[in-house]
Each structure stands twice: as structure tokens, then as C-alpha cells.
PDB file of C-alpha atoms in Angstrom:
ATOM      1  CA  ASP A 709     -93.956  20.040 -43.917  1.00 63.00           C
ATOM      2  CA  ALA A 710     -94.061  17.958 -47.388  1.00 82.00           C
ATOM      3  CA  GLY A 711     -94.115  14.227 -46.757  1.00 93.00           C
ATOM      4  CA  VAL A 712     -92.714  11.628 -49.009  1.00 96.00           C
ATOM      5  CA  ILE A 713     -94.310  12.309 -52.461  1.00 97.00           C
ATOM      6  CA  GLN A 714     -94.402   9.652 -54.995  1.00 98.00           C
ATOM      7  CA  SER A 715     -96.007   9.595 -58.337  1.00 97.00           C
ATOM      8  CA  PRO A 716     -98.387   8.435 -59.862  1.00 97.00           C
ATOM      9  CA  ARG A 717    -100.322   7.290 -57.077  1.00 96.00           C
ATOM     10  CA  HIS A 718    -102.140   4.495 -59.590  1.00 97.00           C
ATOM     11  CA  GLU A 719    -100.441   2.946 -62.680  1.00 97.00           C
ATOM     12  CA  VAL A 720    -101.969   0.717 -64.808  1.00 98.00           C
ATOM     13  CA  THR A 721    -100.110  -1.000 -67.977  1.00 97.00           C
ATOM     14  CA  GLU A 722     -99.507  -3.930 -69.864  1.00 97.00           C
ATOM     15  CA  MET A 723     -97.255  -6.631 -69.533  1.00 97.00           C
ATOM     16  CA  GLY A 724     -94.130  -5.635 -71.268  1.00 97.00           C
ATOM     17  CA  GLN A 725     -94.058  -2.523 -71.339  1.00 97.00           C
ATOM     18  CA  GLU A 726     -91.980   0.229 -68.932  1.00 97.00           C
ATOM     19  CA  VAL A 727     -92.936   1.477 -65.876  1.00 98.00           C
ATOM     20  CA  THR A 728     -91.396   4.614 -63.813  1.00 98.00           C
ATOM     21  CA  LEU A 729     -92.265   5.307 -60.257  1.00 98.00           C
ATOM     22  CA  ARG A 730     -90.805   8.251 -58.731  1.00 98.00           C
ATOM     23  CA  CYS A 731     -90.115   9.792 -55.397  1.00 98.00           C
ATOM     24  CA  LYS A 732     -89.285  12.488 -53.619  1.00 98.00           C
ATOM     25  CA  PRO A 733     -88.085  12.503 -50.376  1.00 97.00           C
ATOM     26  CA  ILE A 734     -88.401  14.948 -47.247  1.00 95.00           C
ATOM     27  CA  SER A 735     -85.916  17.659 -47.730  1.00 94.00           C
ATOM     28  CA  GLY A 736     -82.924  17.139 -45.538  1.00 91.00           C
ATOM     29  CA  HIS A 737     -83.329  13.302 -45.495  1.00 92.00           C
ATOM     30  CA  ASN A 738     -80.023  11.232 -46.473  1.00 92.00           C
ATOM     31  CA  SER A 739     -81.311   8.028 -46.569  1.00 93.00           C
ATOM     32  CA  LEU A 740     -83.902   6.852 -49.393  1.00 95.00           C
ATOM     33  CA  PHE A 741     -85.637   3.135 -49.445  1.00 96.00           C
ATOM     34  CA  TRP A 742     -87.862   1.497 -51.739  1.00 97.00           C
ATOM     35  CA  TYR A 743     -89.910  -1.579 -50.668  1.00 97.00           C
ATOM     36  CA  ARG A 744     -92.565  -3.589 -52.383  1.00 97.00           C
ATOM     37  CA  GLN A 745     -95.501  -4.466 -50.742  1.00 96.00           C
ATOM     38  CA  THR A 746     -98.225  -7.696 -51.420  1.00 95.00           C
ATOM     39  CA  MET A 747    -100.313 -10.198 -49.553  1.00 90.00           C
ATOM     40  CA  MET A 748     -98.065 -13.239 -50.515  1.00 90.00           C
ATOM     41  CA  ARG A 749     -94.433 -11.909 -49.393  1.00 89.00           C
ATOM     42  CA  GLY A 750     -95.716  -8.817 -46.964  1.00 91.00           C
ATOM     43  CA  LEU A 751     -93.313  -5.550 -47.090  1.00 93.00           C
ATOM     44  CA  GLU A 752     -90.108  -6.075 -48.815  1.00 92.00           C
ATOM     45  CA  LEU A 753     -86.898  -3.926 -49.099  1.00 94.00           C
ATOM     46  CA  LEU A 754     -85.660  -3.666 -52.691  1.00 96.00           C
ATOM     47  CA  ILE A 755     -83.079  -1.178 -52.673  1.00 96.00           C
ATOM     48  CA  TYR A 756     -81.377   1.643 -50.372  1.00 94.00           C
ATOM     49  CA  PHE A 757     -79.524   4.796 -51.004  1.00 95.00           C
ATOM     50  CA  ASN A 758     -77.116   6.902 -48.614  1.00 92.00           C
ATOM     51  CA  ASN A 759     -76.192  10.145 -49.742  1.00 93.00           C
ATOM     52  CA  ASN A 760     -77.800   9.132 -53.288  1.00 95.00           C
ATOM     53  CA  VAL A 761     -75.576   6.027 -53.337  1.00 95.00           C
ATOM     54  CA  PRO A 762     -76.836   2.576 -53.923  1.00 95.00           C
ATOM     55  CA  ILE A 763     -76.015   0.798 -50.575  1.00 93.00           C
ATOM     56  CA  ASP A 764     -77.814  -2.728 -50.623  1.00 93.00           C
ATOM     57  CA  ASP A 765     -79.922  -3.721 -53.932  1.00 94.00           C
ATOM     58  CA  SER A 766     -79.728  -7.310 -52.597  1.00 92.00           C
ATOM     59  CA  GLY A 767     -83.755  -7.257 -52.548  1.00 92.00           C
ATOM     60  CA  MET A 768     -84.225  -6.185 -56.058  1.00 94.00           C
ATOM     61  CA  PRO A 769     -85.966  -9.505 -57.718  1.00 87.00           C
ATOM     62  CA  GLU A 770     -84.038  -9.549 -61.096  1.00 85.00           C
ATOM     63  CA  ASP A 771     -82.364  -7.377 -64.081  1.00 91.00           C
ATOM     64  CA  ARG A 772     -85.657  -5.892 -65.024  1.00 95.00           C
ATOM     65  CA  PHE A 773     -85.812  -3.664 -62.016  1.00 97.00           C
ATOM     66  CA  SER A 774     -83.556  -0.653 -61.741  1.00 97.00           C
ATOM     67  CA  ALA A 775     -83.469   2.359 -59.629  1.00 98.00           C
ATOM     68  CA  LYS A 776     -81.344   5.668 -59.627  1.00 97.00           C
ATOM     69  CA  MET A 777     -81.107   8.624 -57.290  1.00 97.00           C
ATOM     70  CA  PRO A 778     -79.634  11.707 -59.630  1.00 96.00           C
ATOM     71  CA  ASN A 779     -80.006  13.698 -56.145  1.00 95.00           C
ATOM     72  CA  ALA A 780     -80.861  14.316 -52.906  1.00 94.00           C
ATOM     73  CA  SER A 781     -84.851  15.357 -53.725  1.00 95.00           C
ATOM     74  CA  PHE A 782     -85.476  12.691 -56.626  1.00 96.00           C
ATOM     75  CA  SER A 783     -85.311   8.848 -57.229  1.00 98.00           C
ATOM     76  CA  THR A 784     -86.827   6.919 -59.938  1.00 98.00           C
ATOM     77  CA  LEU A 785     -87.764   2.857 -59.338  1.00 98.00           C
ATOM     78  CA  LYS A 786     -87.760   1.601 -62.843  1.00 98.00           C
ATOM     79  CA  ILE A 787     -89.556  -1.869 -64.353  1.00 97.00           C
ATOM     80  CA  GLN A 788     -88.324  -3.127 -67.908  1.00 96.00           C
ATOM     81  CA  PRO A 789     -90.522  -4.827 -69.072  1.00 96.00           C
ATOM     82  CA  SER A 790     -93.143  -5.061 -66.896  1.00 96.00           C
ATOM     83  CA  GLU A 791     -94.706  -8.598 -66.070  1.00 96.00           C
ATOM     84  CA  PRO A 792     -98.260  -9.301 -64.440  1.00 96.00           C
ATOM     85  CA  ARG A 793     -96.287 -10.601 -61.274  1.00 95.00           C
ATOM     86  CA  ASP A 794     -94.920  -6.932 -60.956  1.00 96.00           C
ATOM     87  CA  SER A 795     -98.596  -5.976 -59.640  1.00 97.00           C
ATOM     88  CA  ALA A 796     -97.898  -4.915 -56.105  1.00 97.00           C
ATOM     89  CA  VAL A 797     -97.908  -1.215 -54.433  1.00 97.00           C
ATOM     90  CA  TYR A 798     -94.842   0.212 -54.023  1.00 98.00           C
ATOM     91  CA  PHE A 799     -93.420   2.545 -51.402  1.00 98.00           C
ATOM     92  CA  CYS A 800     -90.510   4.875 -50.868  1.00 97.00           C
ATOM     93  CA  ALA A 801     -89.379   6.192 -47.527  1.00 95.00           C
ATOM     94  CA  SER A 802     -87.033   8.349 -46.472  1.00 94.00           C
ATOM     95  CA  SER A 803     -85.184   9.129 -42.830  1.00 91.00           C
ATOM     96  CA  LEU A 804     -82.122  10.515 -41.658  1.00 88.00           C
ATOM     97  CA  ARG A 805     -79.018   8.553 -41.232  1.00 78.00           C
ATOM     98  CA  GLY A 806     -76.964   9.547 -38.299  1.00 68.00           C
ATOM     99  CA  GLY A 807     -73.917   7.615 -37.808  1.00 60.00           C
ATOM    100  CA  ARG A 808     -74.180   3.805 -38.048  1.00 60.00           C
ATOM    101  CA  LEU A 809     -78.008   3.914 -37.822  1.00 64.00           C
ATOM    102  CA  ALA A 810     -80.938   5.486 -39.743  1.00 65.00           C
ATOM    103  CA  TYR A 811     -83.634   6.858 -37.519  1.00 75.00           C
ATOM    104  CA  GLU A 812     -87.272   6.393 -38.338  1.00 85.00           C
ATOM    105  CA  GLN A 813     -88.192   5.796 -41.732  1.00 91.00           C
ATOM    106  CA  TYR A 814     -91.325   8.072 -43.590  1.00 93.00           C
ATOM    107  CA  PHE A 815     -93.073   6.657 -45.994  1.00 95.00           C
ATOM    108  CA  GLY A 816     -94.800   7.993 -49.271  1.00 96.00           C
ATOM    109  CA  PRO A 817     -98.503   7.223 -49.666  1.00 96.00           C
ATOM    110  CA  GLY A 818     -97.007   4.495 -52.581  1.00 97.00           C
ATOM    111  CA  THR A 819     -97.830   3.704 -56.251  1.00 98.00           C
ATOM    112  CA  ARG A 820    -100.439   0.708 -56.940  1.00 97.00           C
ATOM    113  CA  LEU A 821     -98.917  -1.027 -59.781  1.00 98.00           C
ATOM    114  CA  THR A 822    -101.051  -3.171 -61.936  1.00 98.00           C
ATOM    115  CA  VAL A 823     -99.700  -5.041 -64.686  1.00 97.00           C
ATOM    116  CA  THR A 824    -102.391  -6.837 -67.299  1.00 96.00           C
TER     117      THR A 824
ATOM    118  CA  ALA B 437     -80.027 -12.964 -40.869  1.00 77.00           C
ATOM    119  CA  GLN B 438     -82.743 -10.210 -39.679  1.00 85.00           C
ATOM    120  CA  THR B 439     -86.010 -12.078 -39.010  1.00 93.00           C
ATOM    121  CA  VAL B 440     -89.096 -10.521 -37.425  1.00 96.00           C
ATOM    122  CA  THR B 441     -92.201 -12.514 -36.451  1.00 97.00           C
ATOM    123  CA  GLN B 442     -95.748 -11.282 -35.481  1.00 97.00           C
ATOM    124  CA  SER B 443     -97.700 -14.336 -34.565  1.00 96.00           C
ATOM    125  CA  GLN B 444    -100.744 -12.880 -34.291  1.00 96.00           C
ATOM    126  CA  PRO B 445    -102.427 -12.448 -37.803  1.00 96.00           C
ATOM    127  CA  GLU B 446    -105.447 -11.161 -36.363  1.00 97.00           C
ATOM    128  CA  MET B 447    -106.486  -9.316 -32.958  1.00 97.00           C
ATOM    129  CA  SER B 448    -109.904  -7.950 -31.797  1.00 97.00           C
ATOM    130  CA  VAL B 449    -110.795  -5.691 -28.969  1.00 97.00           C
ATOM    131  CA  GLN B 450    -113.582  -3.865 -27.455  1.00 97.00           C
ATOM    132  CA  GLU B 451    -113.223  -0.205 -27.947  1.00 97.00           C
ATOM    133  CA  ALA B 452    -111.923   1.511 -24.682  1.00 97.00           C
ATOM    134  CA  GLU B 453    -110.088  -1.863 -23.722  1.00 97.00           C
ATOM    135  CA  THR B 454    -106.420  -2.679 -23.723  1.00 98.00           C
ATOM    136  CA  VAL B 455    -104.673  -4.538 -26.464  1.00 98.00           C
ATOM    137  CA  THR B 456    -101.089  -6.387 -26.579  1.00 98.00           C
ATOM    138  CA  LEU B 457     -99.557  -6.865 -30.090  1.00 98.00           C
ATOM    139  CA  SER B 458     -96.675  -9.579 -29.813  1.00 98.00           C
ATOM    140  CA  CYS B 459     -93.546  -9.222 -32.276  1.00 98.00           C
ATOM    141  CA  THR B 460     -90.217 -11.126 -31.799  1.00 98.00           C
ATOM    142  CA  TYR B 461     -86.908 -10.789 -33.729  1.00 97.00           C
ATOM    143  CA  ASP B 462     -83.777 -12.267 -34.194  1.00 95.00           C
ATOM    144  CA  THR B 463     -80.657 -10.000 -35.010  1.00 91.00           C
ATOM    145  CA  SER B 464     -76.867 -10.577 -34.892  1.00 89.00           C
ATOM    146  CA  GLU B 465     -76.485  -6.323 -34.439  1.00 86.00           C
ATOM    147  CA  SER B 466     -75.899  -4.989 -30.974  1.00 83.00           C
ATOM    148  CA  ASP B 467     -77.080  -1.669 -31.781  1.00 86.00           C
ATOM    149  CA  TYR B 468     -80.366  -1.280 -33.612  1.00 90.00           C
ATOM    150  CA  TYR B 469     -84.026   0.457 -33.587  1.00 92.00           C
ATOM    151  CA  LEU B 470     -87.125  -1.102 -33.425  1.00 94.00           C
ATOM    152  CA  PHE B 471     -90.769   0.340 -34.544  1.00 95.00           C
ATOM    153  CA  TRP B 472     -94.483  -0.287 -34.754  1.00 97.00           C
ATOM    154  CA  TYR B 473     -95.616   1.068 -37.913  1.00 97.00           C
ATOM    155  CA  LYS B 474     -99.476   1.551 -38.320  1.00 97.00           C
ATOM    156  CA  GLN B 475    -101.453   0.724 -42.101  1.00 97.00           C
ATOM    157  CA  PRO B 476    -104.957   1.783 -42.240  1.00 95.00           C
ATOM    158  CA  PRO B 477    -107.088   1.033 -45.478  1.00 92.00           C
ATOM    159  CA  SER B 478    -105.700   4.131 -46.935  1.00 91.00           C
ATOM    160  CA  ARG B 479    -102.379   1.969 -47.206  1.00 92.00           C
ATOM    161  CA  GLN B 480    -100.245   4.791 -45.414  1.00 93.00           C
ATOM    162  CA  MET B 481     -97.503   3.844 -43.229  1.00 95.00           C
ATOM    163  CA  ILE B 482     -97.556   5.475 -40.304  1.00 95.00           C
ATOM    164  CA  LEU B 483     -95.281   5.414 -37.494  1.00 94.00           C
ATOM    165  CA  VAL B 484     -96.599   4.209 -34.259  1.00 96.00           C
ATOM    166  CA  ILE B 485     -93.768   4.190 -32.193  1.00 95.00           C
ATOM    167  CA  ARG B 486     -89.570   3.839 -31.708  1.00 93.00           C
ATOM    168  CA  GLN B 487     -87.558   2.143 -28.992  1.00 94.00           C
ATOM    169  CA  GLU B 488     -83.780   2.277 -29.436  1.00 90.00           C
ATOM    170  CA  ALA B 489     -82.443  -1.045 -28.487  1.00 90.00           C
ATOM    171  CA  TYR B 490     -79.649   0.498 -25.981  1.00 88.00           C
ATOM    172  CA  LYS B 491     -82.318   2.156 -23.999  1.00 87.00           C
ATOM    173  CA  GLN B 492     -83.739  -0.173 -21.219  1.00 85.00           C
ATOM    174  CA  GLN B 493     -86.826   2.145 -20.656  1.00 92.00           C
ATOM    175  CA  ASN B 494     -89.456   0.934 -22.543  1.00 95.00           C
ATOM    176  CA  ALA B 495     -90.939   3.952 -25.195  1.00 94.00           C
ATOM    177  CA  THR B 496     -94.405   5.661 -24.753  1.00 95.00           C
ATOM    178  CA  GLU B 497     -96.122   7.484 -26.845  1.00 93.00           C
ATOM    179  CA  ASN B 498     -99.662   8.587 -25.588  1.00 95.00           C
ATOM    180  CA  ARG B 499    -101.964   5.648 -25.383  1.00 97.00           C
ATOM    181  CA  PHE B 500     -99.173   3.670 -27.193  1.00 98.00           C
ATOM    182  CA  SER B 501     -96.270   1.638 -25.093  1.00 97.00           C
ATOM    183  CA  VAL B 502     -93.854  -1.053 -25.898  1.00 97.00           C
ATOM    184  CA  ASN B 503     -92.646  -3.884 -23.445  1.00 97.00           C
ATOM    185  CA  PHE B 504     -88.879  -4.399 -25.025  1.00 96.00           C
ATOM    186  CA  GLN B 505     -87.311  -7.144 -23.607  1.00 95.00           C
ATOM    187  CA  LYS B 506     -83.860  -7.365 -25.563  1.00 92.00           C
ATOM    188  CA  ALA B 507     -82.828 -10.552 -24.047  1.00 92.00           C
ATOM    189  CA  ALA B 508     -85.666 -12.522 -25.367  1.00 94.00           C
ATOM    190  CA  LYS B 509     -85.724  -9.929 -28.433  1.00 94.00           C
ATOM    191  CA  SER B 510     -89.038  -9.270 -27.757  1.00 96.00           C
ATOM    192  CA  PHE B 511     -90.956  -6.147 -28.481  1.00 96.00           C
ATOM    193  CA  SER B 512     -94.576  -6.077 -27.847  1.00 98.00           C
ATOM    194  CA  LEU B 513     -97.141  -3.001 -28.564  1.00 98.00           C
ATOM    195  CA  LYS B 514     -99.919  -2.008 -25.993  1.00 98.00           C
ATOM    196  CA  ILE B 515    -102.614   0.155 -27.114  1.00 98.00           C
ATOM    197  CA  SER B 516    -104.839   1.453 -24.154  1.00 98.00           C
ATOM    198  CA  ASP B 517    -107.794   2.733 -24.426  1.00 97.00           C
ATOM    199  CA  SER B 518    -108.658   1.625 -27.907  1.00 97.00           C
ATOM    200  CA  GLN B 519    -110.735   3.759 -30.139  1.00 97.00           C
ATOM    201  CA  LEU B 520    -112.261   2.869 -33.496  1.00 96.00           C
ATOM    202  CA  GLY B 521    -109.248   5.032 -35.484  1.00 96.00           C
ATOM    203  CA  ASP B 522    -106.761   2.361 -34.149  1.00 97.00           C
ATOM    204  CA  ALA B 523    -108.268  -0.471 -36.415  1.00 97.00           C
ATOM    205  CA  ALA B 524    -105.859  -0.749 -38.948  1.00 97.00           C
ATOM    206  CA  MET B 525    -102.778  -3.551 -40.005  1.00 97.00           C
ATOM    207  CA  TYR B 526     -99.682  -2.942 -37.239  1.00 98.00           C
ATOM    208  CA  PHE B 527     -96.088  -4.150 -38.772  1.00 97.00           C
ATOM    209  CA  CYS B 528     -93.290  -4.423 -36.299  1.00 97.00           C
ATOM    210  CA  ALA B 529     -90.066  -3.864 -37.689  1.00 95.00           C
ATOM    211  CA  GLN B 530     -86.505  -4.124 -36.759  1.00 94.00           C
ATOM    212  CA  GLY B 531     -82.947  -2.721 -38.063  1.00 90.00           C
ATOM    213  CA  ALA B 532     -79.962  -0.510 -37.820  1.00 83.00           C
ATOM    214  CA  GLN B 533     -79.953   0.907 -41.041  1.00 80.00           C
ATOM    215  CA  LYS B 534     -82.638  -1.206 -43.372  1.00 85.00           C
ATOM    216  CA  LEU B 535     -85.336  -2.690 -41.686  1.00 89.00           C
ATOM    217  CA  VAL B 536     -86.717  -5.918 -41.673  1.00 92.00           C
ATOM    218  CA  PHE B 537     -90.782  -6.249 -41.263  1.00 94.00           C
ATOM    219  CA  GLY B 538     -92.954  -8.714 -39.771  1.00 95.00           C
ATOM    220  CA  GLN B 539     -95.796  -9.999 -41.745  1.00 95.00           C
ATOM    221  CA  GLY B 540     -98.107  -7.846 -39.789  1.00 96.00           C
ATOM    222  CA  THR B 541    -101.621  -8.199 -37.693  1.00 97.00           C
ATOM    223  CA  ARG B 542    -104.812  -6.775 -38.304  1.00 97.00           C
ATOM    224  CA  LEU B 543    -106.631  -4.941 -35.530  1.00 98.00           C
ATOM    225  CA  THR B 544    -110.150  -4.959 -35.322  1.00 97.00           C
ATOM    226  CA  ILE B 545    -111.946  -2.381 -32.761  1.00 97.00           C
ATOM    227  CA  ASN B 546    -115.543  -3.630 -31.668  1.00 96.00           C
ATOM    228  CA  PRO B 547    -117.814  -0.877 -30.734  1.00 93.00           C
TER     229      PRO B 547
END
């Protein structure tokens, strides 16, 4: 079975440019999560979706960040305009939600974003 | 607010020995899961073990086992017969829907 797929794996861009990160969750999973990992702040949840609906975006740092999930098999995280402090590894994860609890999350390989 | 604390930034162990990684958490939820994830240098986050909070029995997965103390909000990971491939960052996580992760413990295996 294919795991969570993220693209691109590496992205280098200049400050002010728009960046779009993509994620394909595991087929059949109904919850999707976007995380950011930095040395200073560790692993932070940015936003998560249940059944394609955004449930909690309290971790989104500011209006420059937006996320969408147009269908069950695709999600994007967009940063516009990008800034050097956005440099991090961005992970997408998916899980199967059963009732009130979400089971274990499976992570994609991550996208390493560098903003110069 | 949920918090997860890993008090050991770094640990080291001799190959074939046993090591225990500590994790404490705080939550107001009554029903939740606890997880340990491993992140090797490849940066892939790999699920190691899962514990349901309502279960008293500690989870085990081959050489990996946990000591779950719900009242103390403690969730430690024991790795038996440590192998060189166990070297990685280990993250403890807690939650019902969204997970909160600890800051991680870097485990080194000495040959």
C-alpha cells in the first residue's frame, strides 16, 4: 500500500514568492493533518481536516498560510508571501477517525522548505 | 491545555542493552491515545507503539514496550536488546483527535 505522499520533497524559494505544498493521504483515511517541524519549536500542528472539512486551524501562524482539502485524496498548504522564518520541514499525516478518537497518524516523508 | 514533556534531550545505550525513555503529559481529556514515534536521520516519522488510555494493560511491540501510569500521566518507552538501527529521535505524543508532541529524545546506540 502506498503511504502518505508529499510533493515536492525539497523546495527552495525566494522571499515573497508563493509556495504550495501538496499531500495525498492514505486511501480510506478520513483525517488529514499538516505539521511544521523546526529546531526551535519542534513539531507543531498547523491545521487538521475531518472528512475534508477544516476542524482546527488554530496552529496556522498567520494569514499568509492557507490550507485546502478539495477532496478525500488531496490537500494543499499554501504560503503567500513566503518569508525566511517559514523555512522548516512540513509534514502531512493522515489517520482513520473512529468515533471521537482518531487512530494513529501516518506521516508522509515531509517537504523541506528553504526560503532565502 | 495539552502538554507533553520529554525531560531527556539525549540518551545513549550500549548495543544489546535496555533503555527507557521518559514522557509525561497533561490533559483534561478522559479518553485519548498515546504514541511513540521514531524519527531517524531520514526524517521520516515512524510509529513505534500505541497505547489506548482506557486500557490498563501496557502495550508491547516486539522489543518495544511501554509503562503507562494513567494517574501519574506518565508514558515511558522501554527498548530491549537495543540495536544500531534504533538510533533516532523519539517523540512521545498524546491526544484524542489532534496530537501534541514532546520535544523529543535523541537516542544514540554505542556499538
